Amino acid sequence: MAVFSSHFDHLRELFVRRNSDGLKQFAVETSLQALQNNDKRLVQFSIVGYSLAKLMEKPYIARSSRWAKFSKFLLQKLAQVEKCNDASKTCDDVLFAIVSELRDLSSDLGRFVFNVVEKAKVKAATEIYSHGASIGVAIELTGADRKELMSYIGGTTLADKFETKTVNQRLMSVEKLFKK
Amino acid sequence: MVKIMCDSGPLISFSDTCLISVLPFLAKLGAEFLITPAVEKEIVLNPINVHRYAFSAIRLHKTIDDKLLRVIDVDSHLMNRIMNSANAAFLLRGKPMKLIHAGEAACLAAYKQNGCSALAIDEKTTRLLIENPALLADNISEQFGQRIIVDKRSLDEFTSLTSGIEIIRSSELLAIATKNGYFDSFGKHKEQAFHTAIYALKQAGCSLSEKEVNDYQKLKF
């Protein structure tokens, strides 16, 4: 499926227009495409989209010379991608380079305890988990840290949709086990 | 002896919330905790070299050294059958959805191989596939705005391979421990200790709904 060239085009357009909401939506959509296609590369788009959105929202980053330099780098990399398909190594290399640069930028400039790229992985993994996959699948696709993911999910109301037995039913079952 | 197969989630949650001593406490009540090599890798071998997580990993490492957690081998053939049937059971837009990972499938296979009494797992997909796959399918359909097609043959195979598996969460393990005196040393605060520990487990990733948390808050010991 992966029509990567259209993903790169969309990413470029959103970045040039400084559309951080659009980038976040792009991040959500590509994470779900990754789940539907079982394709880790689509998660890289999600990571880039989310990271760009979060970084450009910070005025102290967006106004920095480092960001200006990064913007040039990003647009150059995106221009390298003339045509991409599933088997293209260029796509993978470009995505890897962009993610790597975003990680460095976040470490150097950011005031975050948690690198924005790692946060992007957790966000993508949460979307994947909330759309039906297990934590193991979400982690496998995104590379998100398990503890960070579990902690993030624990602070949401995701579990409210997934009740099966009541607490009393579960406790009675456990008590029976220990009485045997 | 109550053989309990453990996924990574409850163990990490217990370690992170300073509740790891629930395991030796329940062991004295007859529980035996088993883990797969993949779980050992996830809870100890991977995080032990990451500063942020190393202490938690060391605590779990000690639990293995103290023989409170026993590492057992997995029948890879059974594991693959379980994983493949689960991951062929639901189709979205004509494509099978990968629902569970090899690690989760390994826990299910090891449960059956070792005649366990329960699988301690905090994540929801594996639990739903066993307890209520229709609810999982409905949820996925709602999330994607597209009907999930169930491959009955694959789902029936998964159900057959995992029949009789009893799912428990870290919250239920804590509750049974509390009922048997785990928090007695807290004196008049023992119920508060339990109630707040439930919140801590939820924050650590145990799949507990708001209603379930409220129901736990009503428990008296």
Short mmCIF file of C-alpha atoms in Angstrom, two decimals:
data_model
loop_
_atom_site.label_atom_id
_atom_site.label_comp_id
_atom_site.label_asym_id
_atom_site.label_seq_id
_atom_site.Cartn_x
_atom_site.Cartn_y
_atom_site.Cartn_z
CA MET A 1 0.00 0.00 0.00
CA ALA A 2 2.45 2.56 1.31
CA VAL A 3 2.35 5.42 -1.12
CA PHE A 4 5.21 7.11 0.64
CA SER A 5 5.72 9.90 -1.88
CA SER A 6 2.30 11.32 -1.03
CA HIS A 7 3.18 11.10 2.67
CA PHE A 8 6.34 13.12 2.06
CA ASP A 9 4.41 15.67 0.00
CA HIS A 10 1.81 16.07 2.69
CA LEU A 11 4.47 16.40 5.37
CA ARG A 12 6.25 19.09 3.37
CA GLU A 13 3.07 21.04 2.81
CA LEU A 14 2.08 20.94 6.49
CA PHE A 15 5.57 21.97 7.59
CA VAL A 16 5.87 24.85 5.13
CA ARG A 17 2.47 26.15 6.24
CA ARG A 18 3.48 25.71 9.92
CA ASN A 19 0.29 23.76 10.45
CA SER A 20 0.99 22.11 13.79
CA ASP A 21 -2.59 20.83 14.18
CA GLY A 22 -2.36 19.31 10.71
CA LEU A 23 0.96 17.68 11.61
CA LYS A 24 -0.56 16.13 14.73
CA GLN A 25 -3.48 14.79 12.70
CA PHE A 26 -1.00 13.45 10.15
CA ALA A 27 0.82 11.74 13.02
CA VAL A 28 -2.40 10.05 14.17
CA GLU A 29 -3.37 8.95 10.66
CA THR A 30 0.02 7.46 9.82
CA SER A 31 0.21 5.59 13.12
CA LEU A 32 -3.13 3.94 12.32
CA GLN A 33 -1.99 3.19 8.78
CA ALA A 34 1.03 1.48 10.37
CA LEU A 35 -1.35 -0.73 12.37
CA GLN A 36 -3.54 -1.54 9.37
CA ASN A 37 -0.55 -2.42 7.21
CA ASN A 38 1.69 -3.79 9.96
CA ASP A 39 4.37 -1.45 8.62
CA LYS A 40 6.89 0.16 11.00
CA ARG A 41 8.01 2.67 8.37
CA LEU A 42 4.66 4.43 8.53
CA VAL A 43 5.29 4.99 12.23
CA GLN A 44 8.36 7.03 11.27
CA PHE A 45 6.07 9.49 9.48
CA SER A 46 3.98 9.68 12.64
CA ILE A 47 7.07 10.37 14.72
CA VAL A 48 8.24 13.10 12.35
CA GLY A 49 4.80 14.72 12.18
CA TYR A 50 4.27 14.81 15.91
CA SER A 51 7.83 15.93 16.69
CA LEU A 52 7.67 18.77 14.18
CA ALA A 53 4.34 19.93 15.61
CA LYS A 54 5.59 19.96 19.19
CA LEU A 55 8.86 21.69 18.38
CA MET A 56 7.39 24.37 16.15
CA GLU A 57 4.82 25.24 18.82
CA LYS A 58 7.61 26.42 21.11
CA PRO A 59 8.52 30.04 20.25
CA TYR A 60 12.00 29.76 21.79
CA ILE A 61 12.71 26.86 19.40
CA ALA A 62 10.91 28.21 16.31
CA ARG A 63 12.85 31.51 16.56
CA SER A 64 16.26 29.90 17.08
CA SER A 65 18.99 29.77 14.46
CA ARG A 66 19.21 26.03 15.06
CA TRP A 67 15.60 25.66 13.96
CA ALA A 68 16.27 27.71 10.83
CA LYS A 69 19.17 25.39 10.03
CA PHE A 70 17.02 22.35 10.72
CA SER A 71 14.24 23.67 8.47
CA LYS A 72 16.68 23.93 5.57
CA PHE A 73 17.93 20.42 6.28
CA LEU A 74 14.38 19.04 6.40
CA LEU A 75 13.32 20.63 3.13
CA GLN A 76 16.50 19.41 1.44
CA LYS A 77 15.85 15.88 2.65
CA LEU A 78 12.23 16.00 1.52
CA ALA A 79 13.38 17.22 -1.88
CA GLN A 80 15.59 14.12 -2.21
CA VAL A 81 12.48 12.03 -2.27
CA GLU A 82 11.32 12.28 -5.86
CA LYS A 83 9.54 9.01 -5.98
CA CYS A 84 9.19 6.55 -3.18
CA ASN A 85 7.69 3.13 -3.01
CA ASP A 86 7.55 0.28 -0.55
CA ALA A 87 10.94 -1.09 -1.52
CA SER A 88 12.81 2.18 -1.67
CA LYS A 89 15.82 2.47 0.58
CA THR A 90 15.88 6.23 -0.03
CA CYS A 91 12.61 6.61 1.86
CA ASP A 92 13.97 4.73 4.83
CA ASP A 93 17.25 6.67 4.80
CA VAL A 94 15.48 10.02 4.58
CA LEU A 95 13.11 9.18 7.41
CA PHE A 96 15.94 7.89 9.56
CA ALA A 97 17.98 11.02 8.97
CA ILE A 98 15.05 13.31 9.82
CA VAL A 99 14.16 11.40 12.99
CA SER A 100 17.79 11.40 14.05
CA GLU A 101 18.07 15.14 13.55
CA LEU A 102 14.83 15.74 15.44
CA ARG A 103 16.14 13.70 18.34
CA ASP A 104 19.34 15.75 18.46
CA LEU A 105 17.42 19.00 18.16
CA SER A 106 15.12 18.02 21.00
CA SER A 107 18.07 17.07 23.21
CA ASP A 108 20.04 20.21 22.41
CA LEU A 109 17.30 22.81 22.44
CA GLY A 110 14.41 21.32 24.29
CA ARG A 111 13.57 21.86 27.92
CA PHE A 112 11.99 18.43 28.03
CA VAL A 113 12.95 15.68 30.40
CA PHE A 114 11.68 13.25 27.81
CA ASN A 115 12.95 13.63 24.24
CA VAL A 116 10.21 14.69 21.81
CA VAL A 117 10.95 11.72 19.52
CA GLU A 118 10.38 9.31 22.40
CA LYS A 119 7.18 11.16 23.27
CA ALA A 120 6.09 10.84 19.62
CA LYS A 121 6.61 7.06 19.83
CA VAL A 122 4.46 6.87 22.96
CA LYS A 123 1.72 8.90 21.28
CA ALA A 124 1.78 6.67 18.20
CA ALA A 125 1.78 3.55 20.36
CA THR A 126 -1.17 4.85 22.35
CA GLU A 127 -3.18 5.38 19.16
CA ILE A 128 -2.32 1.88 18.00
CA TYR A 129 -3.22 0.39 21.40
CA SER A 130 -6.51 2.30 21.58
CA HIS A 131 -7.44 0.99 18.13
CA GLY A 132 -7.26 -2.64 19.20
CA ALA A 133 -3.68 -3.86 19.16
CA SER A 134 -1.99 -5.21 22.26
CA ILE A 135 0.73 -3.33 24.11
CA GLY A 136 3.25 -5.76 22.64
CA VAL A 137 2.18 -4.94 19.07
CA ALA A 138 2.11 -1.21 19.81
CA ILE A 139 5.66 -1.37 21.15
CA GLU A 140 6.89 -3.58 18.31
CA LEU A 141 5.58 -1.15 15.68
CA THR A 142 6.70 2.07 17.33
CA GLY A 143 9.72 1.23 19.48
CA ALA A 144 8.05 3.10 22.35
CA ASP A 145 9.35 2.52 25.84
CA ARG A 146 7.06 0.06 27.63
CA LYS A 147 7.07 1.79 30.98
CA GLU A 148 6.48 5.21 29.52
CA LEU A 149 3.67 3.79 27.40
CA MET A 150 2.04 1.98 30.33
CA SER A 151 2.28 5.09 32.46
CA TYR A 152 0.80 7.27 29.71
CA ILE A 153 -2.06 4.82 29.05
CA GLY A 154 -2.70 4.59 32.79
CA GLY A 155 -3.47 8.29 32.85
CA THR A 156 -6.16 7.97 30.16
CA THR A 157 -9.72 6.64 30.21
CA LEU A 158 -8.95 4.03 27.53
CA ALA A 159 -9.72 1.14 29.88
CA ASP A 160 -13.31 2.35 30.33
CA LYS A 161 -14.24 0.76 27.01
CA PHE A 162 -12.84 -2.64 27.81
CA GLU A 163 -14.71 -3.95 30.83
CA THR A 164 -15.65 -7.57 30.62
CA LYS A 165 -16.23 -9.04 34.09
CA THR A 166 -17.08 -7.07 37.22
CA VAL A 167 -14.55 -6.57 39.98
CA ASN A 168 -16.56 -8.88 42.25
CA GLN A 169 -16.63 -11.61 39.60
CA ARG A 170 -12.85 -11.35 39.17
CA LEU A 171 -12.20 -11.41 42.89
CA MET A 172 -14.41 -14.47 43.37
CA SER A 173 -12.44 -16.28 40.64
CA VAL A 174 -9.12 -15.41 42.27
CA GLU A 175 -10.34 -16.47 45.69
CA LYS A 176 -11.42 -19.82 44.26
CA LEU A 177 -7.94 -20.33 42.82
CA PHE A 178 -6.31 -19.85 46.20
CA LYS A 179 -8.81 -22.05 47.98
CA LYS A 180 -8.12 -25.08 45.73
CA MET B 1 -0.01 -24.82 44.36
CA VAL B 2 -1.48 -21.97 42.30
CA LYS B 3 0.63 -21.65 39.15
CA ILE B 4 0.41 -18.13 37.78
CA MET B 5 1.96 -17.26 34.41
CA CYS B 6 3.04 -13.63 34.39
CA ASP B 7 3.25 -11.18 31.53
CA SER B 8 5.65 -8.23 31.87
CA GLY B 9 2.99 -5.67 32.70
CA PRO B 10 1.96 -6.72 36.23
CA LEU B 11 5.59 -7.33 37.23
CA ILE B 12 6.72 -3.93 36.02
CA SER B 13 3.70 -2.31 37.69
CA PHE B 14 4.43 -4.02 41.01
CA SER B 15 8.08 -3.07 40.85
CA ASP B 16 7.37 0.55 39.96
CA THR B 17 4.79 0.96 42.73
CA CYS B 18 6.93 -0.67 45.43
CA LEU B 19 4.54 -3.62 45.58
CA ILE B 20 6.95 -6.32 44.44
CA SER B 21 6.69 -7.93 47.87
CA VAL B 22 3.17 -9.05 46.87
CA LEU B 23 4.90 -11.90 45.06
CA PRO B 24 6.69 -13.49 48.04
CA PHE B 25 3.58 -12.80 50.13
CA LEU B 26 1.39 -14.76 47.72
CA ALA B 27 4.08 -17.43 47.36
CA LYS B 28 3.59 -18.19 51.05
CA LEU B 29 -0.09 -18.74 50.26
CA GLY B 30 0.85 -21.30 47.64
CA ALA B 31 1.36 -19.22 44.49
CA GLU B 32 4.10 -20.10 42.04
CA PHE B 33 4.97 -17.43 39.47
CA LEU B 34 6.25 -18.41 36.03
CA ILE B 35 7.66 -16.22 33.27
CA THR B 36 8.86 -16.83 29.74
CA PRO B 37 12.39 -15.92 28.55
CA ALA B 38 10.86 -13.03 26.56
CA VAL B 39 9.34 -11.60 29.74
CA GLU B 40 12.65 -11.98 31.56
CA LYS B 41 14.31 -10.05 28.76
CA GLU B 42 11.73 -7.32 28.95
CA ILE B 43 11.72 -6.86 32.72
CA VAL B 44 15.40 -7.38 33.44
CA LEU B 45 17.83 -7.82 30.55
CA ASN B 46 16.68 -4.83 28.49
CA PRO B 47 16.12 -2.20 31.20
CA ILE B 48 19.03 -3.09 33.48
CA ASN B 49 21.40 -1.01 31.36
CA VAL B 50 19.12 2.04 31.24
CA HIS B 51 19.77 4.29 34.24
CA ARG B 52 16.15 5.34 34.63
CA TYR B 53 14.92 1.77 34.85
CA ALA B 54 17.90 -0.08 36.22
CA PHE B 55 16.79 -0.16 39.87
CA SER B 56 13.38 -1.55 38.96
CA ALA B 57 15.11 -4.15 36.80
CA ILE B 58 17.47 -5.07 39.65
CA ARG B 59 14.51 -5.60 41.98
CA LEU B 60 12.93 -7.95 39.47
CA HIS B 61 16.28 -9.64 38.85
CA LYS B 62 16.46 -10.37 42.57
CA THR B 63 12.96 -11.84 42.42
CA ILE B 64 14.21 -14.32 39.82
CA ASP B 65 17.41 -15.03 41.80
CA ASP B 66 15.29 -15.65 44.90
CA LYS B 67 13.31 -18.17 42.83
CA LEU B 68 10.08 -16.24 43.27
CA LEU B 69 9.84 -16.02 39.50
CA ARG B 70 10.69 -19.15 37.54
CA VAL B 71 11.78 -18.84 33.90
CA ILE B 72 10.32 -21.61 31.77
CA ASP B 73 10.71 -22.59 28.13
CA VAL B 74 7.97 -22.11 25.58
CA ASP B 75 6.68 -24.53 22.94
CA SER B 76 7.31 -22.34 19.90
CA HIS B 77 4.99 -24.41 17.70
CA LEU B 78 2.06 -23.82 20.05
CA MET B 79 3.05 -20.18 20.45
CA ASN B 80 3.02 -19.66 16.69
CA ARG B 81 -0.34 -21.39 16.30
CA ILE B 82 -1.83 -19.14 18.97
CA MET B 83 -0.28 -15.99 17.54
CA ASN B 84 -1.17 -16.79 13.92
CA SER B 85 -4.77 -17.66 14.70
CA ALA B 86 -5.24 -14.50 16.79
CA ASN B 87 -3.67 -12.33 14.11
CA ALA B 88 -5.85 -13.81 11.37
CA ALA B 89 -9.10 -13.53 13.32
CA PHE B 90 -10.06 -9.92 12.58
CA LEU B 91 -10.02 -8.35 9.13
CA LEU B 92 -10.09 -4.62 8.58
CA ARG B 93 -10.67 -3.51 5.00
CA GLY B 94 -9.96 -7.07 3.94
CA LYS B 95 -6.58 -7.25 5.71
CA PRO B 96 -5.88 -9.28 8.82
CA MET B 97 -5.06 -7.13 11.85
CA LYS B 98 -2.07 -7.96 13.98
CA LEU B 99 -3.57 -7.98 17.44
CA ILE B 100 -1.06 -9.76 19.68
CA HIS B 101 2.69 -9.96 19.82
CA ALA B 102 4.88 -13.07 20.08
CA GLY B 103 5.53 -12.25 23.74
CA GLU B 104 1.84 -12.35 24.62
CA ALA B 105 1.34 -15.53 22.57
CA ALA B 106 4.29 -17.10 24.38
CA CYS B 107 2.62 -16.45 27.74
CA LEU B 108 -0.57 -18.11 26.51
CA ALA B 109 1.35 -21.13 25.16
CA ALA B 110 3.40 -21.47 28.33
CA TYR B 111 0.20 -21.29 30.41
CA LYS B 112 -1.21 -24.30 28.57
CA GLN B 113 2.07 -26.25 28.62
CA ASN B 114 2.50 -25.85 32.36
CA GLY B 115 -1.08 -26.38 33.46
CA CYS B 116 -1.30 -22.95 35.04
CA SER B 117 -4.26 -21.67 37.04
CA ALA B 118 -4.14 -18.04 35.88
CA LEU B 119 -2.39 -15.61 33.54
CA ALA B 120 -1.48 -12.30 35.16
CA ILE B 121 -1.69 -9.72 32.39
CA ASP B 122 -2.63 -6.04 32.62
CA GLU B 123 -3.01 -5.17 28.95
CA LYS B 124 -6.46 -5.37 27.44
CA THR B 125 -6.21 -7.00 23.98
CA THR B 126 -5.08 -10.45 25.10
CA ARG B 127 -7.68 -10.36 27.88
CA LEU B 128 -10.47 -9.36 25.50
CA LEU B 129 -9.55 -11.96 22.90
CA ILE B 130 -10.03 -14.61 25.55
CA GLU B 131 -12.92 -13.17 27.54
CA ASN B 132 -14.95 -11.25 24.97
CA PRO B 133 -13.62 -11.12 21.40
CA ALA B 134 -16.93 -9.66 20.17
CA LEU B 135 -16.41 -6.61 22.42
CA LEU B 136 -12.92 -6.16 21.00
CA ALA B 137 -14.25 -6.42 17.43
CA ASP B 138 -17.00 -3.88 18.19
CA ASN B 139 -14.49 -1.49 19.71
CA ILE B 140 -12.13 -1.73 16.76
CA SER B 141 -15.04 -1.24 14.35
CA GLU B 142 -16.13 1.87 16.26
CA GLN B 143 -12.61 3.29 16.39
CA PHE B 144 -11.99 2.84 12.68
CA GLY B 145 -15.55 3.65 11.61
CA GLN B 146 -15.44 0.44 9.64
CA ARG B 147 -16.89 -2.98 10.37
CA ILE B 148 -14.43 -5.65 11.39
CA ILE B 149 -14.98 -8.96 9.60
CA VAL B 150 -14.35 -11.90 11.90
CA ASP B 151 -12.63 -14.93 10.40
CA LYS B 152 -14.57 -17.50 12.37
CA ARG B 153 -12.23 -20.38 11.64
CA SER B 154 -9.20 -18.49 12.97
CA LEU B 155 -11.06 -17.16 15.98
CA ASP B 156 -12.41 -20.63 16.79
CA GLU B 157 -8.89 -22.03 16.54
CA PHE B 158 -7.56 -19.35 18.89
CA THR B 159 -10.44 -19.97 21.31
CA SER B 160 -9.79 -23.69 21.23
CA LEU B 161 -6.04 -23.28 21.80
CA THR B 162 -6.60 -20.93 24.75
CA SER B 163 -9.67 -22.53 26.28
CA GLY B 164 -9.82 -22.43 30.04
CA ILE B 165 -7.27 -19.64 30.45
CA GLU B 166 -8.18 -17.55 33.49
CA ILE B 167 -7.08 -13.92 33.28
CA ILE B 168 -6.18 -11.89 36.35
CA ARG B 169 -4.62 -8.48 36.69
CA SER B 170 -2.16 -6.97 39.12
CA SER B 171 -5.14 -5.38 40.91
CA GLU B 172 -6.70 -8.77 41.63
CA LEU B 173 -3.38 -10.14 42.90
CA LEU B 174 -3.10 -7.16 45.20
CA ALA B 175 -6.69 -7.63 46.40
CA ILE B 176 -6.19 -11.29 47.29
CA ALA B 177 -2.95 -10.42 49.07
CA THR B 178 -4.71 -7.67 51.02
CA LYS B 179 -7.53 -9.99 51.98
CA ASN B 180 -4.90 -12.31 53.44
CA GLY B 181 -3.16 -9.62 55.44
CA TYR B 182 -0.64 -7.97 53.08
CA PHE B 183 -1.34 -4.46 54.39
CA ASP B 184 -1.99 -5.48 58.03
CA SER B 185 1.23 -3.80 59.16
CA PHE B 186 -0.39 -0.49 58.15
CA GLY B 187 -2.84 -0.91 61.03
CA LYS B 188 -5.79 1.49 60.77
CA HIS B 189 -4.47 2.68 57.41
CA LYS B 190 -4.55 -0.73 55.75
CA GLU B 191 -7.68 -0.08 53.70
CA GLN B 192 -6.39 3.30 52.60
CA ALA B 193 -3.12 1.62 51.65
CA PHE B 194 -5.00 -0.82 49.43
CA HIS B 195 -7.24 1.82 47.88
CA THR B 196 -4.36 4.13 47.04
CA ALA B 197 -2.25 1.23 45.78
CA ILE B 198 -5.03 0.46 43.27
CA TYR B 199 -4.72 4.02 41.93
CA ALA B 200 -0.98 3.57 41.73
CA LEU B 201 -1.38 0.35 39.72
CA LYS B 202 -3.77 2.06 37.32
CA GLN B 203 -1.29 4.89 36.82
CA ALA B 204 1.40 2.29 36.18
CA GLY B 205 -0.67 0.84 33.33
CA CYS B 206 -3.06 -1.76 34.75
CA SER B 207 -6.11 -1.68 32.48
CA LEU B 208 -8.69 -0.59 35.05
CA SER B 209 -11.77 1.39 34.14
CA GLU B 210 -13.01 4.26 36.30
CA LYS B 211 -15.91 2.08 37.44
CA GLU B 212 -13.56 -0.71 38.42
CA VAL B 213 -11.36 1.67 40.39
CA ASN B 214 -14.48 2.92 42.19
CA ASP B 215 -15.57 -0.66 42.90
CA TYR B 216 -12.15 -1.40 44.37
CA GLN B 217 -12.47 1.68 46.57
CA LYS B 218 -15.61 0.17 48.10
CA LEU B 219 -13.85 -3.00 49.22
CA LYS B 220 -13.42 -3.45 52.97
CA PHE B 221 -10.89 -5.76 54.56
#
